[in-house]
Amino acid sequence: MLLVTVGQRLASRIAARGPIPVSEYVEACLYDPDGGFYMRGGRAGGRSGHFLTAPEVGPLFGAVLARALDGWWARLGEPEPFTVIDWGAGPGTLARSVVAAEPRCLSEGVLEWIALERSPAQRALRPDHPAVKSAARLSDVLPQPAPAGVIVANELLDNLPFDIVRRTPGGWEELRVAVGEASGRRGFSLVGVPAPAELVAGLPAVAVGARVPVQRAARDWVADAHRVLGAGWIVALDYGADTRTLAERAGPSDDPGAGLGWLRTHRHHQGGSSWLAEPGSCDISADVALDQVQADHRADVCSQAEFLRTHGIEELVAEGRATWDARAAVGDLEAMRARSRTAEAETLLDPAGMGGFRVLSWSIGS
Ligand SMILES: C[S@@+](CC[C@H](N)C(=O)[O-])C[C@H]1O[C@@H](n2cnc3c(N)ncnc32)[C@H](O)[C@@H]1O
């Protein structure tokens, strides 16, 4: 059998139709059913993953979320069921930590956790627990049209396909993916074409030459999420900044393909692979343009550190310290877990790292 790679399929498409939008290229690189990075099993995680996310740092993030869930459940009047949709759940690590933390909504038997994940390879790793369901699409599992609960999306929005535009003296051009010669090698590269008006509608003025992401899929996700819940909260945690700040990070350049400071790649915990080489071989993500995703629905925004402190991370670390003091001599698993909370908290709260991530929350039906 002749195996055709994602790159070959993309090259044929470009040969047939001309340069393609970056969003189409990124969609194939990440989610092509036969070779997209996530579809082949690429994922967040330590040894078997390619990059670390907050739930993959350790169980502390899930323990804090478990406390937050009990708080939200109480504020909603303790609905039954209490539905939590973990959108872009990866291998289900967050569900595992929340279950292990035993929030009251779980012990009262009302928590219904829906792990939504596009990648079948990752869905196969979901925790086996009666409260946890796993699905590729919400329509496959949602028991009622408008449940009361919470949608959590940790590092989902940065992984939704985005387009790229560049400011010109007269307006904007769209950068599309073409096949051409670069440094003496044939490969994918970016070319500029006139930008469709709907692509650049609402973008702020930035310096001529600056390149910014256009995140329509992320904005549409916010609208979709608003249609799902009858009451509760949508909480999206991610790295990001306003479009103007992202424009400064990419810097003006005459070369459309020159480094984009807001575009990240990950492979085996290393950044910096070229996203235009070997499609499907690495994660590709864009810092979330916070103004764009709030264009239709304004959110409350805080840092991840503030969010975690609001929901009791410091109490959990103090509890861990007390357990360690009491059990250090025993040195069992419980003692080790308790001690590791301090190190996990440092990572999660680091203002230069995950602590500086943004948390966008939308309150629904209040
Ligand atoms: C960066 S990973 C984050 C995984 C997990 N939330 C975490 O924090 O470790 C993003 C995940 O979102 C999934 N994803 C992307 N688009 C999705 C969609 N529309 N529905 C469900 N999952 C999606 C990807 O397959 C990937 O596993």
mmCIF file of C-alpha atoms and ligand atoms in Angstrom:
data_model
loop_
_atom_site.group_PDB
_atom_site.id
_atom_site.type_symbol
_atom_site.label_atom_id
_atom_site.label_comp_id
_atom_site.label_asym_id
_atom_site.label_seq_id
_atom_site.Cartn_x
_atom_site.Cartn_y
_atom_site.Cartn_z
ATOM 1 C CA MET A 1 0.000 0.000 0.000
ATOM 2 C CA LEU A 2 1.262 3.453 -0.881
ATOM 3 C CA LEU A 3 1.287 5.688 2.205
ATOM 4 C CA VAL A 4 0.577 9.333 1.565
ATOM 5 C CA THR A 5 1.697 11.713 4.297
ATOM 6 C CA VAL A 6 -0.192 14.783 5.516
ATOM 7 C CA GLY A 7 2.493 16.897 3.839
ATOM 8 C CA GLN A 8 1.965 15.171 0.498
ATOM 9 C CA ARG A 9 -1.794 15.599 0.752
ATOM 10 C CA LEU A 10 -1.373 19.289 1.570
ATOM 11 C CA ALA A 11 1.082 19.748 -1.324
ATOM 12 C CA SER A 12 -1.425 18.156 -3.756
ATOM 13 C CA ARG A 13 -4.178 20.455 -2.495
ATOM 14 C CA ILE A 14 -1.949 23.486 -3.019
ATOM 15 C CA ALA A 15 -0.970 22.273 -6.501
ATOM 16 C CA ALA A 16 -4.653 21.931 -7.409
ATOM 17 C CA ARG A 17 -6.061 25.093 -5.748
ATOM 18 C CA GLY A 18 -3.164 27.431 -5.105
ATOM 19 C CA PRO A 19 -1.984 28.667 -1.675
ATOM 20 C CA ILE A 20 -4.287 27.567 1.179
ATOM 21 C CA PRO A 21 -5.320 29.442 4.346
ATOM 22 C CA VAL A 22 -3.077 28.845 7.360
ATOM 23 C CA SER A 23 -6.126 27.554 9.270
ATOM 24 C CA GLU A 24 -6.561 24.774 6.714
ATOM 25 C CA TYR A 25 -2.882 23.904 6.982
ATOM 26 C CA VAL A 26 -2.928 23.884 10.830
ATOM 27 C CA GLU A 27 -6.162 21.840 10.888
ATOM 28 C CA ALA A 28 -4.469 19.144 8.791
ATOM 29 C CA CYS A 29 -1.199 19.264 10.785
ATOM 30 C CA LEU A 30 -3.026 18.734 14.086
ATOM 31 C CA TYR A 31 -6.212 16.856 13.239
ATOM 32 C CA ASP A 32 -5.849 15.045 9.907
ATOM 33 C CA PRO A 33 -7.381 11.629 10.705
ATOM 34 C CA ASP A 34 -4.394 9.844 9.134
ATOM 35 C CA GLY A 35 -1.398 11.726 10.406
ATOM 36 C CA GLY A 36 -2.418 14.843 12.323
ATOM 37 C CA PHE A 37 -0.254 15.354 15.413
ATOM 38 C CA TYR A 38 -3.104 14.779 17.890
ATOM 39 C CA MET A 39 -4.749 12.010 15.872
ATOM 40 C CA ARG A 40 -1.514 10.004 15.942
ATOM 41 C CA GLY A 41 -1.480 10.194 19.730
ATOM 42 C CA GLY A 42 0.521 13.388 20.275
ATOM 43 C CA ARG A 43 -0.551 14.832 23.618
ATOM 44 C CA ALA A 44 0.179 16.812 26.743
ATOM 45 C CA GLY A 45 2.020 14.981 29.490
ATOM 46 C CA GLY A 46 5.356 14.219 31.104
ATOM 47 C CA ARG A 47 7.305 11.269 29.766
ATOM 48 C CA SER A 48 4.766 10.129 27.181
ATOM 49 C CA GLY A 49 3.664 13.635 26.192
ATOM 50 C CA HIS A 50 5.159 16.487 24.218
ATOM 51 C CA PHE A 51 4.469 19.450 26.499
ATOM 52 C CA LEU A 52 3.217 20.123 30.029
ATOM 53 C CA THR A 53 -0.143 21.641 30.852
ATOM 54 C CA ALA A 54 -1.421 22.557 34.327
ATOM 55 C CA PRO A 55 -3.242 19.229 34.926
ATOM 56 C CA GLU A 56 -0.136 17.365 33.774
ATOM 57 C CA VAL A 57 2.084 19.147 36.328
ATOM 58 C CA GLY A 58 0.481 16.959 39.010
ATOM 59 C CA PRO A 59 -2.809 16.447 40.884
ATOM 60 C CA LEU A 60 -2.828 19.868 42.588
ATOM 61 C CA PHE A 61 -4.467 21.734 39.708
ATOM 62 C CA GLY A 62 -7.337 19.216 39.665
ATOM 63 C CA ALA A 63 -7.628 19.423 43.457
ATOM 64 C CA VAL A 64 -8.063 23.203 43.218
ATOM 65 C CA LEU A 65 -10.593 22.780 40.425
ATOM 66 C CA ALA A 66 -12.491 20.264 42.571
ATOM 67 C CA ARG A 67 -12.879 22.976 45.235
ATOM 68 C CA ALA A 68 -13.951 25.487 42.607
ATOM 69 C CA LEU A 69 -16.548 23.011 41.314
ATOM 70 C CA ASP A 70 -18.088 22.567 44.750
ATOM 71 C CA GLY A 71 -18.267 26.362 45.076
ATOM 72 C CA TRP A 72 -19.965 26.777 41.703
ATOM 73 C CA TRP A 73 -22.306 23.871 42.397
ATOM 74 C CA ALA A 74 -23.384 25.536 45.648
ATOM 75 C CA ARG A 75 -23.859 28.919 43.938
ATOM 76 C CA LEU A 76 -26.080 27.268 41.321
ATOM 77 C CA GLY A 77 -28.301 25.817 44.091
ATOM 78 C CA GLU A 78 -26.820 22.297 43.947
ATOM 79 C CA PRO A 79 -28.406 21.189 40.645
ATOM 80 C CA GLU A 80 -28.702 17.509 39.868
ATOM 81 C CA PRO A 81 -27.014 16.556 37.652
ATOM 82 C CA PHE A 82 -24.163 19.040 37.822
ATOM 83 C CA THR A 83 -22.562 18.803 34.383
ATOM 84 C CA VAL A 84 -18.905 19.611 33.832
ATOM 85 C CA ILE A 85 -17.727 19.639 30.242
ATOM 86 C CA ASP A 86 -13.955 19.348 29.911
ATOM 87 C CA TRP A 87 -13.597 20.606 26.339
ATOM 88 C CA GLY A 88 -10.352 19.432 24.727
ATOM 89 C CA ALA A 89 -9.824 16.954 27.547
ATOM 90 C CA GLY A 90 -6.687 15.272 26.184
ATOM 91 C CA PRO A 91 -6.122 11.921 27.933
ATOM 92 C CA GLY A 92 -8.419 12.840 30.828
ATOM 93 C CA THR A 93 -5.782 13.758 33.399
ATOM 94 C CA LEU A 94 -7.869 16.602 34.817
ATOM 95 C CA ALA A 95 -10.828 14.267 35.371
ATOM 96 C CA ARG A 96 -8.514 11.828 37.141
ATOM 97 C CA SER A 97 -7.260 14.479 39.569
ATOM 98 C CA VAL A 98 -10.734 15.870 40.242
ATOM 99 C CA VAL A 99 -12.072 12.385 40.996
ATOM 100 C CA ALA A 100 -9.089 11.720 43.285
ATOM 101 C CA ALA A 101 -9.788 14.974 45.164
ATOM 102 C CA GLU A 102 -13.343 13.746 45.922
ATOM 103 C CA PRO A 103 -15.332 16.975 45.698
ATOM 104 C CA ARG A 104 -18.713 16.953 47.442
ATOM 105 C CA CYS A 105 -20.595 17.104 44.126
ATOM 106 C CA LEU A 106 -18.957 13.763 43.266
ATOM 107 C CA SER A 107 -19.562 12.078 46.612
ATOM 108 C CA GLU A 108 -23.214 13.231 46.493
ATOM 109 C CA GLY A 109 -23.441 11.407 43.160
ATOM 110 C CA VAL A 110 -24.469 14.412 41.056
ATOM 111 C CA LEU A 111 -21.282 15.204 39.146
ATOM 112 C CA GLU A 112 -21.482 14.266 35.497
ATOM 113 C CA TRP A 113 -18.098 14.866 33.834
ATOM 114 C CA ILE A 114 -18.016 14.935 30.044
ATOM 115 C CA ALA A 115 -14.518 14.658 28.584
ATOM 116 C CA LEU A 116 -14.771 16.021 25.034
ATOM 117 C CA GLU A 117 -11.791 15.132 22.919
ATOM 118 C CA ARG A 118 -11.314 15.020 19.137
ATOM 119 C CA SER A 119 -8.465 12.529 19.165
ATOM 120 C CA PRO A 120 -9.505 8.850 19.433
ATOM 121 C CA ALA A 121 -5.999 7.953 20.628
ATOM 122 C CA GLN A 122 -6.463 10.257 23.613
ATOM 123 C CA ARG A 123 -10.082 9.307 24.252
ATOM 124 C CA ALA A 124 -8.878 5.727 24.677
ATOM 125 C CA LEU A 125 -6.837 6.870 27.726
ATOM 126 C CA ARG A 126 -9.782 8.370 29.641
ATOM 127 C CA PRO A 127 -10.271 7.376 33.275
ATOM 128 C CA ASP A 128 -12.634 4.529 33.935
ATOM 129 C CA HIS A 129 -15.078 6.065 36.435
ATOM 130 C CA PRO A 130 -18.893 6.023 36.422
ATOM 131 C CA ALA A 131 -19.076 9.821 36.609
ATOM 132 C CA VAL A 132 -16.824 10.308 33.568
ATOM 133 C CA LYS A 133 -18.109 10.030 30.004
ATOM 134 C CA SER A 134 -15.969 10.573 26.997
ATOM 135 C CA ALA A 135 -16.981 11.747 23.528
ATOM 136 C CA ALA A 136 -15.698 13.264 20.331
ATOM 137 C CA ARG A 137 -18.658 15.631 19.969
ATOM 138 C CA LEU A 138 -20.974 17.151 22.524
ATOM 139 C CA SER A 139 -24.064 16.063 20.575
ATOM 140 C CA ASP A 140 -23.018 12.412 21.203
ATOM 141 C CA VAL A 141 -23.407 12.694 24.997
ATOM 142 C CA LEU A 142 -25.308 15.729 26.147
ATOM 143 C CA PRO A 143 -28.322 14.380 28.027
ATOM 144 C CA GLN A 144 -30.408 17.534 27.879
ATOM 145 C CA PRO A 145 -30.232 20.706 25.805
ATOM 146 C CA ALA A 146 -29.207 23.158 28.496
ATOM 147 C CA PRO A 147 -27.631 21.660 31.607
ATOM 148 C CA ALA A 148 -26.509 23.599 34.651
ATOM 149 C CA GLY A 149 -22.805 23.322 35.186
ATOM 150 C CA VAL A 150 -19.403 24.415 34.022
ATOM 151 C CA ILE A 151 -17.424 24.258 30.800
ATOM 152 C CA VAL A 152 -13.684 24.065 31.404
ATOM 153 C CA ALA A 153 -11.247 24.472 28.521
ATOM 154 C CA ASN A 154 -7.638 24.210 29.552
ATOM 155 C CA GLU A 155 -5.279 25.098 26.715
ATOM 156 C CA LEU A 156 -7.926 24.348 24.084
ATOM 157 C CA LEU A 157 -8.235 27.749 22.405
ATOM 158 C CA ASP A 158 -4.537 27.986 21.527
ATOM 159 C CA ASN A 159 -4.895 24.698 19.632
ATOM 160 C CA LEU A 160 -7.800 25.770 17.426
ATOM 161 C CA PRO A 161 -6.743 26.541 13.848
ATOM 162 C CA PHE A 162 -5.980 30.222 13.156
ATOM 163 C CA ASP A 163 -5.177 32.349 10.114
ATOM 164 C CA ILE A 164 -2.391 34.910 9.763
ATOM 165 C CA VAL A 165 -2.560 38.424 8.365
ATOM 166 C CA ARG A 166 0.093 41.095 7.864
ATOM 167 C CA ARG A 167 -0.418 44.840 8.074
ATOM 168 C CA THR A 168 0.438 46.683 4.864
ATOM 169 C CA PRO A 169 0.565 50.458 4.224
ATOM 170 C CA GLY A 170 -2.886 50.215 2.598
ATOM 171 C CA GLY A 171 -4.607 47.654 4.872
ATOM 172 C CA TRP A 172 -4.001 43.943 5.423
ATOM 173 C CA GLU A 173 -2.800 40.963 3.426
ATOM 174 C CA GLU A 174 -3.515 37.357 4.309
ATOM 175 C CA LEU A 175 -0.567 34.991 4.528
ATOM 176 C CA ARG A 176 -1.329 31.649 2.922
ATOM 177 C CA VAL A 177 0.652 28.439 2.722
ATOM 178 C CA ALA A 178 2.278 27.729 -0.637
ATOM 179 C CA VAL A 179 4.858 25.258 -1.884
ATOM 180 C CA GLY A 180 8.071 26.823 -3.116
ATOM 181 C CA GLU A 181 11.833 26.994 -2.915
ATOM 182 C CA ALA A 182 13.205 28.197 0.411
ATOM 183 C CA SER A 183 16.958 28.152 1.162
ATOM 184 C CA GLY A 184 17.505 25.918 -1.867
ATOM 185 C CA ARG A 185 14.915 23.323 -0.672
ATOM 186 C CA ARG A 186 11.405 22.738 -1.870
ATOM 187 C CA GLY A 187 8.941 23.050 0.984
ATOM 188 C CA PHE A 188 6.007 24.932 2.469
ATOM 189 C CA SER A 189 6.280 28.685 2.781
ATOM 190 C CA LEU A 190 4.026 31.702 3.317
ATOM 191 C CA VAL A 191 2.875 34.052 0.568
ATOM 192 C CA GLY A 192 0.772 37.208 0.842
ATOM 193 C CA VAL A 193 -2.586 37.609 -0.937
ATOM 194 C CA PRO A 194 -5.187 40.398 -0.532
ATOM 195 C CA ALA A 195 -7.045 39.733 2.733
ATOM 196 C CA PRO A 196 -10.811 39.129 2.492
ATOM 197 C CA ALA A 197 -12.656 41.917 4.325
ATOM 198 C CA GLU A 198 -14.420 39.484 6.683
ATOM 199 C CA LEU A 199 -11.082 38.022 7.803
ATOM 200 C CA VAL A 200 -9.704 41.332 9.057
ATOM 201 C CA ALA A 201 -12.937 42.940 10.266
ATOM 202 C CA GLY A 202 -12.473 44.366 13.736
ATOM 203 C CA LEU A 203 -8.683 43.959 13.941
ATOM 204 C CA PRO A 204 -6.908 46.821 15.721
ATOM 205 C CA ALA A 205 -4.350 49.031 13.970
ATOM 206 C CA VAL A 206 -0.817 47.624 14.292
ATOM 207 C CA ALA A 207 2.557 48.619 12.803
ATOM 208 C CA VAL A 208 3.043 48.107 9.080
ATOM 209 C CA GLY A 209 4.681 44.716 8.522
ATOM 210 C CA ALA A 210 3.370 43.234 11.807
ATOM 211 C CA ARG A 211 1.813 39.783 11.559
ATOM 212 C CA VAL A 212 -1.034 38.685 13.794
ATOM 213 C CA PRO A 213 -3.208 35.593 14.175
ATOM 214 C CA VAL A 214 -6.892 35.760 13.302
ATOM 215 C CA GLN A 215 -8.685 33.354 15.641
ATOM 216 C CA ARG A 216 -12.126 32.791 14.202
ATOM 217 C CA ALA A 217 -12.365 29.190 15.433
ATOM 218 C CA ALA A 218 -11.602 30.317 19.005
ATOM 219 C CA ARG A 219 -14.180 33.128 18.778
ATOM 220 C CA ASP A 220 -16.750 30.683 17.377
ATOM 221 C CA TRP A 221 -15.960 28.259 20.188
ATOM 222 C CA VAL A 222 -16.900 30.940 22.735
ATOM 223 C CA ALA A 223 -20.236 31.405 20.946
ATOM 224 C CA ASP A 224 -20.818 27.617 20.802
ATOM 225 C CA ALA A 225 -20.030 27.242 24.495
ATOM 226 C CA HIS A 226 -22.578 29.962 25.283
ATOM 227 C CA ARG A 227 -25.263 27.950 23.489
ATOM 228 C CA VAL A 228 -24.589 24.798 25.540
ATOM 229 C CA LEU A 229 -25.184 25.767 29.177
ATOM 230 C CA GLY A 230 -28.495 26.846 30.669
ATOM 231 C CA ALA A 231 -26.753 28.218 33.752
ATOM 232 C CA GLY A 232 -23.243 28.190 35.139
ATOM 233 C CA TRP A 233 -19.782 29.245 33.988
ATOM 234 C CA ILE A 234 -17.512 28.876 31.000
ATOM 235 C CA VAL A 235 -13.881 28.951 32.102
ATOM 236 C CA ALA A 236 -11.085 29.023 29.517
ATOM 237 C CA LEU A 237 -7.489 28.931 30.723
ATOM 238 C CA ASP A 238 -4.726 29.706 28.248
ATOM 239 C CA TYR A 239 -1.710 31.776 27.337
ATOM 240 C CA GLY A 240 -2.528 34.920 25.438
ATOM 241 C CA ALA A 241 -2.528 38.694 25.104
ATOM 242 C CA ASP A 242 -4.304 41.359 23.075
ATOM 243 C CA THR A 243 -3.773 41.394 19.300
ATOM 244 C CA ARG A 244 -1.642 44.573 19.555
ATOM 245 C CA THR A 245 0.739 42.913 22.005
ATOM 246 C CA LEU A 246 0.952 39.812 19.789
ATOM 247 C CA ALA A 247 1.775 42.101 16.834
ATOM 248 C CA GLU A 248 4.717 43.507 18.762
ATOM 249 C CA ARG A 249 5.949 39.996 19.593
ATOM 250 C CA ALA A 250 6.010 38.964 15.931
ATOM 251 C CA GLY A 251 7.714 42.215 14.929
ATOM 252 C CA PRO A 252 7.457 43.803 11.492
ATOM 253 C CA SER A 253 9.264 41.844 8.810
ATOM 254 C CA ASP A 254 9.545 41.880 5.025
ATOM 255 C CA ASP A 255 9.806 38.098 5.154
ATOM 256 C CA PRO A 256 6.281 36.719 5.744
ATOM 257 C CA GLY A 257 7.687 33.470 7.141
ATOM 258 C CA ALA A 258 10.137 35.064 9.621
ATOM 259 C CA GLY A 259 9.713 34.047 13.300
ATOM 260 C CA LEU A 260 6.294 34.704 14.792
ATOM 261 C CA GLY A 261 6.702 35.351 18.511
ATOM 262 C CA TRP A 262 3.153 34.232 19.311
ATOM 263 C CA LEU A 263 3.300 30.908 17.441
ATOM 264 C CA ARG A 264 4.647 27.960 19.419
ATOM 265 C CA THR A 265 5.595 24.441 18.436
ATOM 266 C CA HIS A 266 6.239 21.485 20.737
ATOM 267 C CA ARG A 267 7.707 18.077 20.132
ATOM 268 C CA HIS A 268 9.141 15.878 22.886
ATOM 269 C CA HIS A 269 9.194 18.907 25.220
ATOM 270 C CA GLN A 270 11.310 20.928 22.804
ATOM 271 C CA GLY A 271 10.060 24.136 21.219
ATOM 272 C CA GLY A 272 11.309 25.755 18.078
ATOM 273 C CA SER A 273 10.641 23.192 15.329
ATOM 274 C CA SER A 274 9.589 24.844 12.100
ATOM 275 C CA TRP A 275 5.815 24.588 11.837
ATOM 276 C CA LEU A 276 6.111 24.598 8.038
ATOM 277 C CA ALA A 277 8.373 21.545 7.944
ATOM 278 C CA GLU A 278 7.037 17.987 8.339
ATOM 279 C CA PRO A 279 3.297 18.634 8.835
ATOM 280 C CA GLY A 280 1.870 16.461 11.610
ATOM 281 C CA SER A 281 5.184 16.030 13.425
ATOM 282 C CA CYS A 282 4.689 18.658 16.152
ATOM 283 C CA ASP A 283 2.082 20.584 18.080
ATOM 284 C CA ILE A 284 1.317 24.035 16.639
ATOM 285 C CA SER A 285 -0.377 26.617 18.835
ATOM 286 C CA ALA A 286 -1.001 30.351 18.875
ATOM 287 C CA ASP A 287 -1.124 32.610 21.905
ATOM 288 C CA VAL A 288 -4.791 33.442 22.309
ATOM 289 C CA ALA A 289 -5.763 36.925 21.074
ATOM 290 C CA LEU A 290 -7.848 37.862 24.116
ATOM 291 C CA ASP A 291 -9.634 40.781 22.443
ATOM 292 C CA GLN A 292 -10.646 38.618 19.470
ATOM 293 C CA VAL A 293 -12.147 35.792 21.528
ATOM 294 C CA GLN A 294 -14.141 38.318 23.554
ATOM 295 C CA ALA A 295 -15.422 40.195 20.509
ATOM 296 C CA ASP A 296 -19.000 38.956 20.990
ATOM 297 C CA HIS A 297 -18.968 37.938 24.680
ATOM 298 C CA ARG A 298 -16.957 39.953 27.204
ATOM 299 C CA ALA A 299 -15.350 37.799 29.924
ATOM 300 C CA ASP A 300 -14.028 38.378 33.414
ATOM 301 C CA VAL A 301 -10.274 37.983 33.061
ATOM 302 C CA CYS A 302 -7.671 37.230 35.719
ATOM 303 C CA SER A 303 -4.310 35.481 35.854
ATOM 304 C CA GLN A 304 -4.116 31.740 36.492
ATOM 305 C CA ALA A 305 -2.301 32.481 39.779
ATOM 306 C CA GLU A 306 -5.188 34.697 40.933
ATOM 307 C CA PHE A 307 -7.713 32.061 39.883
ATOM 308 C CA LEU A 308 -5.903 29.309 41.785
ATOM 309 C CA ARG A 309 -5.521 31.478 44.883
ATOM 310 C CA THR A 310 -9.205 32.407 44.801
ATOM 311 C CA HIS A 311 -10.067 28.714 44.798
ATOM 312 C CA GLY A 312 -7.802 27.718 47.647
ATOM 313 C CA ILE A 313 -4.425 26.583 46.302
ATOM 314 C CA GLU A 314 -2.657 28.029 49.326
ATOM 315 C CA GLU A 315 -4.815 26.058 51.783
ATOM 316 C CA LEU A 316 -4.128 22.872 49.845
ATOM 317 C CA VAL A 317 -0.381 23.512 49.930
ATOM 318 C CA ALA A 318 -0.545 24.222 53.674
ATOM 319 C CA GLU A 319 -2.480 20.969 54.210
ATOM 320 C CA GLY A 320 0.207 19.175 52.191
ATOM 321 C CA ARG A 321 2.953 20.667 54.339
ATOM 322 C CA ALA A 322 1.188 19.581 57.519
ATOM 323 C CA THR A 323 0.753 16.040 56.163
ATOM 324 C CA TRP A 324 4.420 15.922 55.211
ATOM 325 C CA ASP A 325 5.473 17.106 58.684
ATOM 326 C CA ALA A 326 3.343 14.374 60.246
ATOM 327 C CA ARG A 327 4.360 11.581 57.868
ATOM 328 C CA ALA A 328 7.894 12.435 56.710
ATOM 329 C CA ALA A 329 9.316 9.715 58.947
ATOM 330 C CA VAL A 330 6.920 7.165 57.403
ATOM 331 C CA GLY A 331 7.895 8.334 53.902
ATOM 332 C CA ASP A 332 4.896 6.646 52.270
ATOM 333 C CA LEU A 333 3.091 7.648 49.075
ATOM 334 C CA GLU A 334 0.741 9.978 50.932
ATOM 335 C CA ALA A 335 3.722 11.808 52.448
ATOM 336 C CA MET A 336 5.438 12.125 49.064
ATOM 337 C CA ARG A 337 2.265 13.406 47.382
ATOM 338 C CA ALA A 338 1.787 15.933 50.141
ATOM 339 C CA ARG A 339 5.343 17.201 49.730
ATOM 340 C CA SER A 340 5.093 17.452 45.951
ATOM 341 C CA ARG A 341 2.241 19.966 46.331
ATOM 342 C CA THR A 342 4.764 22.697 47.183
ATOM 343 C CA ALA A 343 6.734 22.144 43.985
ATOM 344 C CA GLU A 344 3.562 21.858 41.891
ATOM 345 C CA ALA A 345 2.263 25.122 43.346
ATOM 346 C CA GLU A 346 5.505 26.902 42.434
ATOM 347 C CA THR A 347 5.082 25.838 38.812
ATOM 348 C CA LEU A 348 1.378 26.636 38.656
ATOM 349 C CA LEU A 349 1.762 30.064 40.277
ATOM 350 C CA ASP A 350 4.969 31.208 38.538
ATOM 351 C CA PRO A 351 4.064 34.628 37.083
ATOM 352 C CA ALA A 352 6.559 34.136 34.241
ATOM 353 C CA GLY A 353 4.980 30.785 33.361
ATOM 354 C CA MET A 354 1.623 29.140 34.039
ATOM 355 C CA GLY A 355 0.719 31.584 36.814
ATOM 356 C CA GLY A 356 0.710 34.326 34.183
ATOM 357 C CA PHE A 357 -1.717 32.478 31.907
ATOM 358 C CA ARG A 358 -5.100 34.157 31.509
ATOM 359 C CA VAL A 359 -8.362 32.765 32.834
ATOM 360 C CA LEU A 360 -11.442 33.985 30.989
ATOM 361 C CA SER A 361 -14.762 33.295 32.704
ATOM 362 C CA TRP A 362 -18.230 33.921 31.417
ATOM 363 C CA SER A 363 -21.189 33.619 33.735
ATOM 364 C CA ILE A 364 -24.259 32.126 32.046
ATOM 365 C CA GLY A 365 -27.867 32.669 32.984
ATOM 366 C CA SER A 366 -27.233 34.654 36.161
HETATM 367 C C1 LIG B 1 -3.201 21.356 24.429
HETATM 368 S S1 LIG B 1 -4.264 20.003 24.506
HETATM 369 C C2 LIG B 1 -4.889 20.258 26.153
HETATM 370 C C3 LIG B 1 -5.355 18.977 26.794
HETATM 371 C C4 LIG B 1 -5.862 19.131 28.229
HETATM 372 N N1 LIG B 1 -6.970 20.047 28.324
HETATM 373 C C5 LIG B 1 -4.764 19.591 29.141
HETATM 374 O O1 LIG B 1 -4.854 20.694 29.683
HETATM 375 O O2 LIG B 1 -3.796 18.819 29.321
HETATM 376 C C6 LIG B 1 -5.654 20.468 23.511
HETATM 377 C C7 LIG B 1 -6.577 19.309 23.215
HETATM 378 O O3 LIG B 1 -7.774 19.778 22.608
HETATM 379 C C8 LIG B 1 -8.223 18.802 21.672
HETATM 380 N N2 LIG B 1 -9.172 19.484 20.780
HETATM 381 C C9 LIG B 1 -8.931 20.400 19.843
HETATM 382 N N3 LIG B 1 -10.068 20.833 19.257
HETATM 383 C C10 LIG B 1 -11.077 20.169 19.864
HETATM 384 C C11 LIG B 1 -12.504 20.186 19.733
HETATM 385 N N4 LIG B 1 -13.106 21.000 18.861
HETATM 386 N N5 LIG B 1 -13.217 19.355 20.512
HETATM 387 C C12 LIG B 1 -12.614 18.533 21.400
HETATM 388 N N6 LIG B 1 -11.268 18.475 21.571
HETATM 389 C C13 LIG B 1 -10.511 19.282 20.822
HETATM 390 C C14 LIG B 1 -6.924 18.362 21.030
HETATM 391 O O4 LIG B 1 -7.060 17.122 20.355
HETATM 392 C C15 LIG B 1 -6.001 18.286 22.237
HETATM 393 O O5 LIG B 1 -6.005 17.022 22.837
#
